[in-house]
Coordinates of C-alpha atoms in Angstrom, one line a residue:
Chain V
M266 CA -4.2 -28.3 9.5
I267 CA -0.2 -27.3 8.9
S268 CA 0.9 -23.8 8.1
L269 CA 1.5 -24.1 4.3
A270 CA 3.0 -20.7 4.8
G271 CA 5.1 -21.5 7.2
R272 CA 6.6 -24.7 6.0
D273 CA 7.2 -23.1 2.3
I274 CA 8.8 -20.2 4.4
L275 CA 11.0 -22.9 6.2
H276 CA 11.4 -24.7 3.3
A277 CA 12.6 -21.5 1.4
W278 CA 14.4 -19.4 4.5
G279 CA 17.2 -18.6 2.3
K280 CA 15.2 -17.0 -0.2
F281 CA 13.0 -15.0 2.3
V282 CA 15.5 -14.0 4.6
F283 CA 17.8 -12.1 1.8
T284 CA 14.7 -10.5 0.5
G285 CA 13.5 -9.3 4.2
M286 CA 17.1 -8.3 4.7
G287 CA 16.6 -5.8 1.3
L288 CA 13.4 -4.5 2.5
G289 CA 14.7 -4.0 5.8
L290 CA 17.1 -2.0 4.8
L291 CA 14.9 0.2 3.0
I292 CA 12.2 0.2 5.9
G293 CA 15.3 1.3 8.2
V294 CA 15.7 4.1 5.6
T295 CA 12.0 4.8 6.3
L296 CA 12.1 4.8 10.1
I297 CA 15.3 6.7 10.2
M298 CA 13.4 9.3 7.8
A299 CA 10.8 9.5 10.3
G300 CA 13.3 9.9 13.0
V301 CA 14.8 12.8 11.2
Y302 CA 11.7 15.0 11.2
R303 CA 11.1 13.8 15.2
G304 CA 14.2 14.7 15.9
M305 CA 13.6 18.9 14.0
V306 CA 10.6 19.3 15.9
D307 CA 12.2 17.6 19.1
D308 CA 15.2 20.0 18.8
A309 CA 12.5 22.9 18.8
K310 CA 11.2 21.8 21.2
V311 CA 14.2 21.6 23.1
L312 CA 15.6 25.2 22.0
L313 CA 12.0 26.5 23.7
D314 CA 12.4 24.2 26.9
N315 CA 15.9 25.6 27.3
S316 CA 15.6 29.1 26.6
G317 CA 13.4 29.1 30.5
A318 CA 11.1 32.0 29.0
D319 CA 7.7 32.3 29.1
L320 CA 8.0 34.6 26.6
W321 CA 9.7 35.9 23.8
V322 CA 9.0 40.0 22.8
V323 CA 10.5 40.1 19.7
Q324 CA 10.5 42.9 17.0
Q325 CA 6.9 44.1 16.1
N326 CA 5.4 42.5 13.3
T327 CA 8.5 39.4 12.8
L328 CA 8.5 36.4 13.8
G329 CA 11.5 36.2 15.8
P330 CA 13.8 35.3 16.9
Y331 CA 14.2 31.8 15.7
A332 CA 12.3 31.8 12.3
E333 CA 12.8 35.5 11.4
S334 CA 15.4 37.9 12.4
S335 CA 14.6 40.3 15.3
S336 CA 16.1 43.6 16.4
I337 CA 15.0 45.2 19.1
Y338 CA 16.6 48.3 21.4
D339 CA 18.8 46.1 24.3
D340 CA 17.2 48.7 27.0
L341 CA 13.8 47.7 26.2
W342 CA 13.9 44.8 28.6
R343 CA 14.1 47.6 31.4
S344 CA 10.6 48.5 30.8
I345 CA 9.4 45.4 30.5
K346 CA 10.4 44.1 33.5
A347 CA 8.5 46.7 35.2
M348 CA 5.4 45.3 33.9
P349 CA 2.8 43.1 35.8
G350 CA 3.0 39.6 35.9
V351 CA 6.6 39.8 34.6
K352 CA 9.2 38.0 37.2
N353 CA 12.0 38.4 34.9
A354 CA 12.7 39.7 31.3
V355 CA 16.5 39.5 29.6
N356 CA 18.3 40.5 26.2
A357 CA 19.1 37.3 24.3
T358 CA 20.9 37.1 21.2
Y359 CA 21.1 34.2 18.7
L360 CA 23.1 34.0 15.5
T361 CA 24.3 30.9 13.7
M362 CA 27.8 30.8 12.4
Q363 CA 31.0 29.3 12.0
V364 CA 32.7 29.0 15.2
H365 CA 36.5 28.7 14.5
F366 CA 38.8 26.0 15.9
D367 CA 41.8 24.5 15.9
N368 CA 41.7 24.8 12.0
H369 CA 38.8 24.2 11.2
D370 CA 35.0 25.5 11.5
V371 CA 32.3 24.4 13.4
R372 CA 28.7 25.2 12.5
T373 CA 26.6 26.5 15.9
M374 CA 24.4 28.7 16.9
V375 CA 26.1 31.3 19.0
T376 CA 23.6 32.6 22.1
G377 CA 24.5 35.5 23.6
I378 CA 23.3 35.9 27.3
S379 CA 22.5 38.7 30.0
Y380 CA 24.3 38.8 33.1
G381 CA 22.7 36.4 35.7
G382 CA 23.0 32.5 36.4
P383 CA 21.6 29.4 35.9
G384 CA 17.8 30.1 36.5
T385 CA 18.2 33.3 34.1
A386 CA 16.3 32.6 31.0
G387 CA 18.9 32.1 28.4
W388 CA 21.3 30.3 30.6
P389 CA 22.1 26.7 29.9
P390 CA 20.0 25.2 32.8
Y391 CA 22.9 22.4 33.6
L392 CA 26.5 21.6 32.9
V393 CA 28.2 18.5 32.4
A394 CA 31.2 19.6 32.9
G395 CA 33.2 22.9 33.9
R396 CA 31.3 25.7 35.0
H397 CA 29.1 28.6 33.8
I398 CA 30.4 32.1 32.6
T399 CA 31.3 34.5 35.5
R400 CA 33.3 37.1 33.3
S401 CA 31.8 39.6 31.2
H402 CA 33.5 38.8 28.1
Y403 CA 35.6 36.0 26.5
E404 CA 34.1 33.4 28.3
A405 CA 32.1 30.5 26.2
V406 CA 29.6 27.3 27.2
A407 CA 29.6 25.2 24.7
D408 CA 27.2 22.1 23.9
I409 CA 29.0 19.0 23.8
A410 CA 28.0 18.4 20.4
T411 CA 30.3 20.8 18.9
G412 CA 33.3 18.9 20.1
F413 CA 35.0 21.5 22.2
K414 CA 36.2 20.7 25.9
V415 CA 36.7 22.7 28.8
G416 CA 40.0 25.0 28.5
D417 CA 40.0 25.2 24.4
L418 CA 40.0 28.8 22.9
I419 CA 37.2 29.3 20.2
Q420 CA 37.4 32.2 17.8
V421 CA 34.0 34.0 16.9
R422 CA 34.7 36.4 14.1
R423 CA 38.0 38.7 15.7
N424 CA 37.5 37.4 19.3
H425 CA 38.5 34.2 21.3
Y426 CA 36.7 32.5 23.8
N427 CA 37.6 30.1 26.4
V428 CA 35.3 27.3 26.6
V429 CA 34.8 27.1 30.7
G430 CA 31.9 25.2 30.7
L431 CA 30.3 22.0 28.5
T432 CA 26.7 21.5 28.3
R433 CA 24.2 18.5 26.6
R434 CA 21.2 18.8 24.2
M435 CA 21.3 22.5 23.6
V436 CA 20.3 23.1 19.9
S437 CA 18.8 25.2 17.6
S438 CA 15.9 24.0 15.6
N439 CA 18.0 23.1 12.5
G440 CA 20.3 20.8 15.2
D441 CA 23.1 23.2 15.4
P442 CA 24.5 23.1 18.6
M443 CA 25.0 26.1 20.9
V444 CA 27.9 28.0 22.1
F445 CA 26.8 30.8 25.3
I446 CA 28.5 33.8 25.4
P447 CA 28.3 37.3 27.2
L448 CA 25.5 39.3 25.7
K449 CA 27.8 41.9 25.0
D450 CA 30.3 40.0 23.2
A451 CA 27.6 38.4 21.2
Q452 CA 25.9 42.0 20.0
E453 CA 29.6 42.6 19.0
A454 CA 29.8 39.6 17.1
Q455 CA 26.5 40.4 15.3
F456 CA 26.9 43.9 14.3
L457 CA 30.8 43.6 13.8
K458 CA 32.2 44.9 10.6
D459 CA 35.5 44.4 9.6
N460 CA 38.7 46.7 9.8
D461 CA 37.9 48.6 6.4
A462 CA 34.0 49.1 6.3
I463 CA 34.8 50.5 9.7
W464 CA 37.4 53.3 8.2
Q465 CA 34.9 53.7 5.4
Q466 CA 32.0 54.6 7.3
R467 CA 34.0 56.7 9.6
R468 CA 35.7 58.6 6.6
R469 CA 32.1 59.0 4.9
T470 CA 31.0 60.6 8.0
F471 CA 33.9 62.6 8.2
N472 CA 33.1 64.4 5.1
N473 CA 29.4 64.5 5.6
P474 CA 28.9 68.3 6.3
E475 CA 25.3 67.3 8.5
F476 CA 27.6 65.7 10.7
N477 CA 30.6 67.8 10.4
R478 CA 29.4 71.4 11.1
A479 CA 32.1 73.9 12.4
G480 CA 30.2 75.0 15.7
F481 CA 29.3 71.8 16.9
P482 CA 32.1 70.4 18.5
G483 CA 31.5 66.6 19.9
L484 CA 29.1 65.8 17.2
I485 CA 31.0 64.1 14.8
D486 CA 32.7 61.8 17.5
A487 CA 29.2 60.9 19.1
V488 CA 27.8 60.0 15.6
I489 CA 31.1 57.7 14.6
D490 CA 30.6 56.4 18.9
D491 CA 27.4 55.6 17.8
Q492 CA 28.2 53.8 14.7
S493 CA 30.5 51.4 16.4
S494 CA 28.5 50.0 18.7
N495 CA 25.2 48.1 18.8
Q496 CA 22.5 48.7 21.3
F497 CA 20.3 45.9 19.6
V498 CA 19.0 42.7 20.7
N499 CA 17.1 40.4 19.1
T500 CA 14.5 39.0 22.1
V501 CA 13.6 39.6 25.3
L502 CA 13.3 36.3 27.3
V503 CA 10.2 37.0 29.8
Q504 CA 9.3 34.5 32.3
V505 CA 6.3 35.6 34.1
D506 CA 5.4 35.3 37.9
H507 CA 3.0 32.1 38.3
K508 CA 0.5 34.1 40.0
Y509 CA -0.4 35.5 36.7
N510 CA -1.7 34.2 33.8
I511 CA 0.8 34.1 30.7
E512 CA -1.7 35.1 27.9
E513 CA -2.9 38.1 30.1
T514 CA 0.9 39.3 30.6
A515 CA 1.8 39.1 27.1
E516 CA -1.2 41.0 25.9
N517 CA -0.4 43.6 28.3
I518 CA 3.2 43.8 26.6
R519 CA 1.6 44.2 23.2
K520 CA -0.3 46.5 23.8
W521 CA 1.7 49.0 26.1
K522 CA 5.0 48.3 24.3
R523 CA 4.0 47.8 20.8
L524 CA 5.9 45.0 19.9
T525 CA 5.7 41.5 19.3
V526 CA 5.1 38.8 22.2
Y527 CA 4.8 35.3 21.5
T528 CA 3.9 32.3 24.1
R529 CA 5.2 28.9 24.4
H530 CA 3.0 27.5 22.7
Q531 CA 3.0 30.3 19.7
M532 CA 6.2 30.0 19.4
E533 CA 6.6 26.3 19.1
D534 CA 3.6 26.9 16.1
I535 CA 6.2 29.0 14.5
I536 CA 8.9 26.2 14.4
V537 CA 7.0 23.6 13.9
G538 CA 4.5 25.2 11.5
K539 CA 6.7 27.5 9.8
L540 CA 10.6 27.1 10.3
I541 CA 10.7 23.4 9.6
A542 CA 7.4 22.9 7.8
S543 CA 9.1 22.3 4.1
S544 CA 11.6 20.3 5.5
A545 CA 8.4 17.9 6.8
R546 CA 6.4 18.0 3.9
Q547 CA 10.0 17.3 2.0
I548 CA 10.3 14.1 4.8
S549 CA 6.6 12.9 4.0
L550 CA 6.5 12.8 0.2
F551 CA 10.0 10.8 0.6
L552 CA 8.1 8.8 3.3
V553 CA 4.9 8.3 0.9
I554 CA 8.1 7.2 -2.0
L555 CA 10.0 4.9 0.0
A556 CA 6.4 3.2 1.2
L557 CA 5.2 2.7 -2.1
V558 CA 9.2 1.3 -3.7
S559 CA 8.2 -1.2 0.0
A560 CA 5.0 -2.4 -1.4
A561 CA 6.3 -2.4 -5.0
I562 CA 9.4 -4.7 -4.0
V563 CA 7.0 -6.6 -1.5
A564 CA 4.2 -7.1 -4.2
F565 CA 7.0 -8.5 -6.7
I566 CA 8.7 -10.9 -4.6
I567 CA 5.7 -12.5 -3.3
Y568 CA 3.7 -12.5 -7.1
T569 CA 7.7 -14.3 -8.2
L570 CA 7.0 -16.7 -5.3
T571 CA 3.6 -17.4 -6.1
I572 CA 4.0 -18.0 -10.0
G573 CA 7.0 -20.1 -9.2
K574 CA 4.4 -22.3 -7.3
T575 CA 1.7 -22.6 -10.1
R576 CA 2.1 -26.1 -10.3
E577 CA 2.1 -26.6 -6.7
I578 CA -1.1 -24.4 -6.4
A579 CA -2.8 -26.2 -9.0
V580 CA -2.0 -29.8 -7.5
L581 CA -3.3 -27.6 -4.1
K582 CA -6.4 -27.4 -5.6
L583 CA -6.9 -30.3 -7.3
I584 CA -7.3 -31.9 -4.2
G585 CA -9.6 -29.8 -2.7
T586 CA -7.8 -26.6 -0.9
K587 CA -9.7 -23.9 -0.9
N588 CA -9.1 -20.4 -2.5
S589 CA -9.0 -19.0 1.3
T590 CA -6.4 -21.4 2.0
I591 CA -4.3 -20.7 -0.8
A592 CA -4.8 -16.8 -0.4
A593 CA -3.9 -16.7 3.5
M594 CA -1.1 -18.9 2.8
I595 CA 0.5 -16.2 0.3
I596 CA -0.8 -13.2 2.6
K597 CA 1.2 -15.0 5.4
Q598 CA 4.1 -15.5 3.2
A599 CA 3.9 -11.1 2.8
I600 CA 3.6 -10.5 6.1
A601 CA 6.5 -12.9 7.1
L602 CA 8.4 -11.1 4.8
G603 CA 7.4 -7.7 5.8
L604 CA 8.3 -8.9 9.4
I605 CA 11.6 -10.1 8.6
G606 CA 11.8 -7.0 6.6
F607 CA 11.0 -4.4 9.7
V608 CA 13.2 -6.3 12.5
V609 CA 16.3 -5.8 9.9
G610 CA 15.1 -2.4 9.5
K611 CA 15.0 -1.7 13.0
I612 CA 18.0 -3.1 14.0
T613 CA 19.1 -0.9 11.1
A614 CA 17.7 2.3 11.9
T615 CA 18.7 1.9 15.7
F616 CA 22.4 1.2 15.2
G617 CA 22.3 4.0 12.0
A618 CA 20.4 6.6 13.6
P619 CA 23.4 7.8 15.4
L620 CA 26.1 8.2 12.5
F621 CA 23.8 10.6 11.2
P622 CA 24.9 13.9 11.5
K623 CA 21.6 15.5 12.9
H624 CA 20.0 14.4 15.7
V625 CA 17.5 11.2 14.8
L626 CA 14.6 10.5 17.1
L627 CA 13.2 7.0 16.9
E628 CA 10.2 6.8 18.9
P629 CA 8.5 3.7 19.8
A630 CA 5.1 4.9 18.7
D631 CA 6.4 5.3 14.9
A632 CA 8.0 2.1 15.1
L633 CA 4.3 0.8 16.2
R634 CA 2.8 2.8 13.6
G635 CA 6.1 1.4 10.6
L636 CA 4.7 -2.2 12.2
A637 CA 1.4 -1.3 11.0
A638 CA 1.8 0.5 7.7
V639 CA 4.4 -2.7 6.7
I640 CA 1.9 -5.3 8.0
V641 CA -0.8 -3.2 5.7
I642 CA 1.7 -2.5 2.6
C643 CA 2.3 -6.4 2.8
I644 CA -1.5 -7.4 2.3
L645 CA -2.1 -4.9 -0.2
S646 CA 0.8 -6.1 -1.6
S647 CA -0.3 -9.8 -2.0
I648 CA -3.8 -9.1 -4.0
I649 CA -1.7 -9.6 -7.0
A650 CA -0.1 -12.4 -6.0
I651 CA -3.7 -13.7 -4.7
R652 CA -5.7 -12.7 -7.8
A653 CA -2.6 -15.3 -10.0
A654 CA -3.0 -17.7 -7.4
I655 CA -7.1 -17.7 -7.2
K656 CA -6.8 -17.7 -11.6
V657 CA -4.4 -21.0 -11.7
D658 CA -6.8 -23.7 -12.8
P659 CA -6.6 -26.7 -11.2
A660 CA -6.7 -28.6 -14.9
E661 CA -3.0 -27.8 -14.8
A662 CA -2.1 -30.3 -12.6
I663 CA -3.5 -32.8 -15.3
G664 CA -1.6 -33.4 -18.3
G665 CA -2.8 -32.5 -22.0
Chain E
M284 CA -27.6 -50.3 -9.5
I285 CA -24.0 -50.3 -8.2
D286 CA -22.9 -50.4 -5.0
K287 CA -19.6 -48.5 -5.6
G288 CA -17.0 -47.9 -8.4
I289 CA -18.1 -44.9 -10.7
R290 CA -20.8 -45.7 -14.1
I291 CA -20.4 -43.0 -17.2
A292 CA -23.3 -42.3 -19.6
G293 CA -23.7 -40.4 -22.5
L294 CA -20.9 -38.1 -21.6
K295 CA -20.2 -35.4 -23.9
K296 CA -18.2 -32.0 -23.8
R297 CA -18.0 -29.6 -26.0
Y298 CA -16.0 -26.5 -26.5
G299 CA -16.7 -23.2 -28.0
F300 CA -20.1 -22.3 -29.7
G301 CA -21.8 -22.4 -32.8
D302 CA -19.5 -22.8 -36.4
T303 CA -16.6 -22.9 -34.1
A304 CA -17.8 -25.5 -31.7
V305 CA -15.8 -28.9 -31.3
D306 CA -16.9 -31.7 -29.8
A307 CA -14.1 -33.4 -27.7
L308 CA -16.4 -36.0 -26.1
K309 CA -19.0 -37.7 -28.3
N310 CA -20.3 -40.6 -26.2
I311 CA -18.5 -41.7 -23.7
N312 CA -19.6 -45.1 -21.8
M313 CA -17.5 -46.5 -18.9
Y314 CA -18.4 -48.8 -15.8
V315 CA -15.3 -49.4 -13.6
K316 CA -16.0 -51.5 -10.7
P317 CA -14.8 -50.9 -7.5
G318 CA -11.4 -53.1 -6.9
E319 CA -10.8 -52.6 -10.5
V320 CA -7.9 -50.9 -12.4
V321 CA -8.9 -50.3 -16.4
G322 CA -6.9 -48.6 -18.7
L323 CA -7.9 -45.9 -20.4
I324 CA -6.1 -45.4 -24.3
G325 CA -5.7 -43.7 -27.2
P326 CA -3.7 -41.3 -30.0
S327 CA -3.4 -38.0 -28.7
G328 CA -5.9 -35.6 -29.6
S329 CA -8.4 -38.4 -29.0
G330 CA -10.1 -36.7 -25.8
K331 CA -8.7 -38.8 -23.0
S332 CA -7.4 -36.0 -21.1
T333 CA -10.7 -33.7 -21.5
L334 CA -12.3 -37.3 -20.3
L335 CA -9.8 -37.4 -17.4
K336 CA -11.0 -33.7 -16.5
C337 CA -14.6 -34.2 -16.5
L338 CA -14.2 -37.2 -14.1
G339 CA -12.3 -35.4 -12.3
A340 CA -14.7 -32.8 -11.8
V341 CA -11.9 -30.3 -13.0
I342 CA -14.2 -29.1 -15.6
E343 CA -17.8 -29.3 -16.4
P344 CA -19.2 -31.8 -19.0
T345 CA -22.0 -30.2 -21.8
F346 CA -24.6 -34.0 -21.4
G347 CA -24.6 -37.0 -19.6
K348 CA -24.6 -38.5 -16.1
M349 CA -22.2 -39.6 -14.0
M350 CA -22.2 -41.8 -10.9
L351 CA -19.9 -42.5 -8.0
G352 CA -21.2 -45.8 -6.3
E353 CA -25.1 -45.0 -6.0
E354 CA -24.9 -41.4 -5.9
I355 CA -25.4 -39.2 -9.4
I356 CA -23.0 -36.6 -9.1
Y357 CA -23.6 -35.4 -12.8
D358 CA -26.9 -35.8 -14.8
N359 CA -26.7 -32.4 -17.5
G360 CA -25.0 -30.6 -14.8
W361 CA -23.6 -31.1 -11.3
L362 CA -25.8 -32.3 -8.9
V363 CA -23.2 -31.6 -6.0
G364 CA -23.3 -28.4 -4.3
D365 CA -19.3 -28.5 -3.5
I366 CA -17.5 -29.5 -6.3
R367 CA -13.9 -29.0 -4.2
A368 CA -15.0 -31.5 -2.0
L369 CA -16.1 -34.0 -4.1
R370 CA -12.6 -33.7 -5.3
R371 CA -11.5 -33.7 -2.6
D372 CA -13.6 -36.4 -1.1
K373 CA -14.7 -39.0 -3.5
I374 CA -11.8 -39.0 -6.1
G375 CA -7.9 -39.8 -5.9
F376 CA -5.2 -38.1 -8.1
V377 CA -2.3 -39.9 -9.7
F378 CA -0.3 -37.3 -12.1
Q379 CA 2.3 -38.0 -14.6
A380 CA 4.7 -36.2 -12.6
P381 CA 4.3 -37.1 -8.6
Y382 CA 3.8 -33.1 -8.4
L383 CA 4.5 -33.8 -4.5
I384 CA 4.4 -30.3 -2.4
P385 CA 8.4 -29.3 -2.3
F386 CA 8.2 -27.5 1.0
L387 CA 6.1 -30.5 2.8
D388 CA 7.7 -33.6 4.1
V389 CA 6.8 -37.4 2.8
V390 CA 4.2 -37.7 5.8
D391 CA 2.3 -34.5 5.1
N392 CA 2.2 -34.4 1.7
V393 CA 0.0 -37.6 1.8
A394 CA -1.6 -36.3 4.8
L395 CA -3.0 -33.3 3.2
P396 CA -5.7 -33.9 1.6
S397 CA -7.2 -35.6 4.6
M398 CA -6.2 -32.5 7.0
L399 CA -7.7 -30.9 3.9
A400 CA -10.9 -32.5 4.7
G401 CA -11.4 -31.9 8.5
A402 CA -8.8 -34.6 9.9
S403 CA -7.0 -33.7 12.9
N404 CA -3.2 -33.7 12.2
Y405 CA -2.6 -37.0 14.1
N406 CA -5.0 -38.9 12.8
A407 CA -4.0 -37.6 9.1
R408 CA -0.5 -38.5 9.5
S409 CA -1.5 -41.7 11.0
R410 CA -3.3 -42.2 8.1
A411 CA -0.5 -41.1 6.0
Q412 CA 1.8 -43.1 7.7
D413 CA -0.2 -46.9 7.3
L414 CA -0.4 -46.2 3.4
L415 CA 2.8 -45.2 3.4
K416 CA 3.9 -48.7 5.1
A417 CA 1.4 -50.4 2.8
L418 CA 3.6 -48.7 -0.2
E419 CA 6.7 -49.8 1.9
V420 CA 7.8 -46.2 1.4
E421 CA 7.4 -45.4 5.5
H422 CA 11.0 -45.2 5.9
R423 CA 11.2 -42.0 3.9
A424 CA 8.2 -40.4 6.0
K425 CA 10.4 -37.3 6.9
A426 CA 12.2 -37.0 3.9
M427 CA 11.8 -34.1 1.6
P428 CA 10.2 -35.3 -1.9
S429 CA 13.6 -33.9 -3.4
H430 CA 15.3 -36.5 -1.4
L431 CA 13.2 -39.0 -3.0
S432 CA 14.1 -41.4 -6.1
G433 CA 11.2 -41.1 -9.1
G434 CA 9.7 -44.9 -7.9
E435 CA 9.2 -43.6 -4.4
Q436 CA 7.7 -40.2 -5.6
Q437 CA 5.3 -41.7 -7.7
R438 CA 4.5 -43.9 -4.7
V439 CA 4.0 -41.4 -2.1
A440 CA 2.0 -39.6 -4.7
I441 CA -0.6 -43.0 -4.8
A442 CA -0.6 -42.5 -1.0
R443 CA -1.7 -39.2 -1.2
G444 CA -4.4 -40.4 -4.0
L445 CA -5.8 -43.1 -1.0
V446 CA -5.4 -40.7 1.7
N447 CA -9.4 -40.1 1.6
Y448 CA -10.1 -43.9 0.9
P449 CA -11.9 -42.1 -2.5
P450 CA -14.3 -44.8 -4.3
V451 CA -12.2 -43.6 -7.7
I452 CA -8.5 -42.6 -8.4
L453 CA -7.5 -41.4 -11.9
A454 CA -4.3 -41.9 -12.7
D455 CA -2.6 -39.6 -15.4
E456 CA -0.3 -41.6 -17.1
P457 CA 1.3 -42.7 -14.1
T458 CA 4.0 -44.8 -15.2
A459 CA 5.3 -41.9 -18.4
P460 CA 8.7 -41.1 -16.2
L461 CA 9.4 -44.7 -15.2
D462 CA 11.7 -47.6 -16.6
S463 CA 10.0 -50.6 -17.3
E464 CA 10.5 -52.6 -14.2
R465 CA 9.2 -49.7 -11.8
A466 CA 6.3 -49.0 -14.2
L467 CA 5.2 -52.5 -13.2
I468 CA 6.0 -52.1 -10.2
V469 CA 3.6 -48.8 -9.8
I470 CA 0.7 -50.8 -11.8
K471 CA 1.1 -53.6 -9.8
I472 CA 0.8 -51.5 -6.5
L473 CA -2.5 -49.7 -8.3
N474 CA -3.9 -53.1 -8.4
E475 CA -3.0 -54.1 -4.9
M476 CA -4.8 -50.7 -3.5
A477 CA -7.5 -51.0 -5.8
K478 CA -8.3 -54.5 -4.2
K479 CA -7.6 -53.3 -0.7
F480 CA -9.3 -50.4 -0.6
D481 CA -12.2 -51.3 -2.8
T482 CA -11.4 -48.8 -5.3
A483 CA -11.6 -48.2 -9.0
V484 CA -8.4 -46.5 -10.4
I485 CA -8.7 -45.6 -14.3
V486 CA -5.1 -45.2 -15.6
V487 CA -4.7 -43.0 -18.5
T488 CA -1.4 -44.2 -20.8
H489 CA 0.1 -44.7 -23.8
D490 CA 2.9 -46.8 -22.0
E491 CA 3.0 -50.0 -24.1
K492 CA 4.7 -51.9 -21.4
I493 CA 2.0 -51.8 -19.2
I494 CA -1.0 -52.0 -21.6
P495 CA -0.6 -55.8 -21.4
T496 CA -1.4 -56.0 -17.7
F497 CA -4.6 -54.7 -17.6
K498 CA -7.6 -56.9 -17.8
R499 CA -10.0 -54.6 -19.3
L500 CA -9.4 -51.4 -21.6
Y501 CA -11.4 -48.7 -22.8
H502 CA -10.1 -47.1 -26.0
I503 CA -11.0 -43.7 -27.0
R504 CA -10.9 -42.6 -30.4
D505 CA -12.6 -39.3 -31.8
G506 CA -14.6 -38.9 -28.5
V507 CA -16.2 -42.3 -28.4
T508 CA -15.2 -45.3 -26.1
Y509 CA -15.1 -48.7 -26.8
E510 CA -14.7 -51.0 -24.6
E511 CA -12.5 -54.5 -25.2
E512 CA -11.0 -57.4 -22.9
G513 CA -7.1 -56.9 -22.3
Q514 CA -4.6 -59.7 -22.1
G515 CA -3.7 -59.0 -18.3
R516 CA -5.1 -60.7 -15.6
G517 CA -4.4 -58.0 -13.1
F518 CA -1.8 -59.5 -11.1
E519 CA -3.9 -62.1 -9.7

């Protein structure tokens, strides 16, 4: 038996191809939307992977340092490092801000890293150009996505930093590229006030009789000095000795230091489940809407094509064609339309994804799921057309 | 008893119920021998199309009897389990317009009923080629229907009607869109094919050009058939 669907498609290939292309653009957008979500999850995992930490010690009862602000003293790391099972503990700060360069701003996550080297928690694990930070101040390593180059002079708040190295795929959970600077500089950047605010605070402190008391020389200077420095960091990144259990080490720190400690798994849950959850829901809703629109388009096109063949269907029925043969013809055409759309959509997504400002991760498994969804949608969409075709009376082929 | 052909006795068709019931066919009696072409004529609304639909097993009569050859296919109810297979295997259709399937080439248009009946593609196409040759359109076998002239399309439609060698062909105004010359050619072809394949052919027509060609005619008036001798000699 010849393929009626195949012959009809070949006969009206232009209609199918152009409709398929239109549908394909819609499918392409759907795949990119799924890719945006995957990219967000991937960014979150990359952030955690690149930190090199087993545990995140943060302010009590906060979801810091990525999902909420967290502030802990910058000398806590010493006592944490002395805990059993802790191989290394270092301070880190994270601040999402605009970095100024060459008359334009780049949105980045400025990360303050402690003294150390590659392999130390918080440090970029590898570079693609230049070298790591070797000085205590005014050097930076930037992700290549910032657009900075080695030797560029960037401005963070009031200070300028020399870009000495470049790294790749070091991004925040929002996809903002990271800029690594020394911890002290980062602390200053995080808490630094402008000159007017500093001057006003000094005047208030000076006029406060509690701080400026006769008989206590040096008190006012000590208070002002304390006010203009920052002793806080966002988190302590902990690397656990492989001989120790990570969960038990975390529990020890929680118990004895009265701080909140997250394992890698818990941190991933926070970022994926809380930080990007609303974005994920929004994207899911978009996916549902796009699926419904695709279904409506396929249903309309297939229904229109079927209604346009009413006389032929009547003739086919009159000469003995089974309803199932006609239904199969319609379903095959709907699937063919979907397949054309999927191929166009996949190509569109593959070539379009790099143009998006955020990381779009197109996973083969998602493409396969998309293909399955397209086929199911096409089959369901053809039901209306099949019902119309089955209702066609073979008598319509005979006049009268 | 007859060996082939079609016989209809006391056929009735009623639409609707009660006070609104309409008797489209009141008393239809026909017999068409194998190899014979008869004309079925009558004014508009006389029941021609209804009769054709009943004969073509497209609608079910209300009462009466129909026989195809020795097989009783209707006796106050269908006696055939698969009406679709009956239409496919035992009845050929030729329509007013050719109604060829636009996305199939000529040979597949002709071969399709045979493929639907279960013949292999090769056998069905081979049979279609033979018929196209008999109807002198074999040179257009690979053409698409839209590339054929009206006369060629009608020949292809006749070939499609004959491809399963049905005992009866129902032709609904087959010459309506054709000029006199081509109309006579189509009727001649139907006569030749009827003889060649031993097929009973019923031609429903209004066409004054072809009515004189029939040897036998059935008039239908108010749902009742009246048989009369025709003037034609059936292209003998």
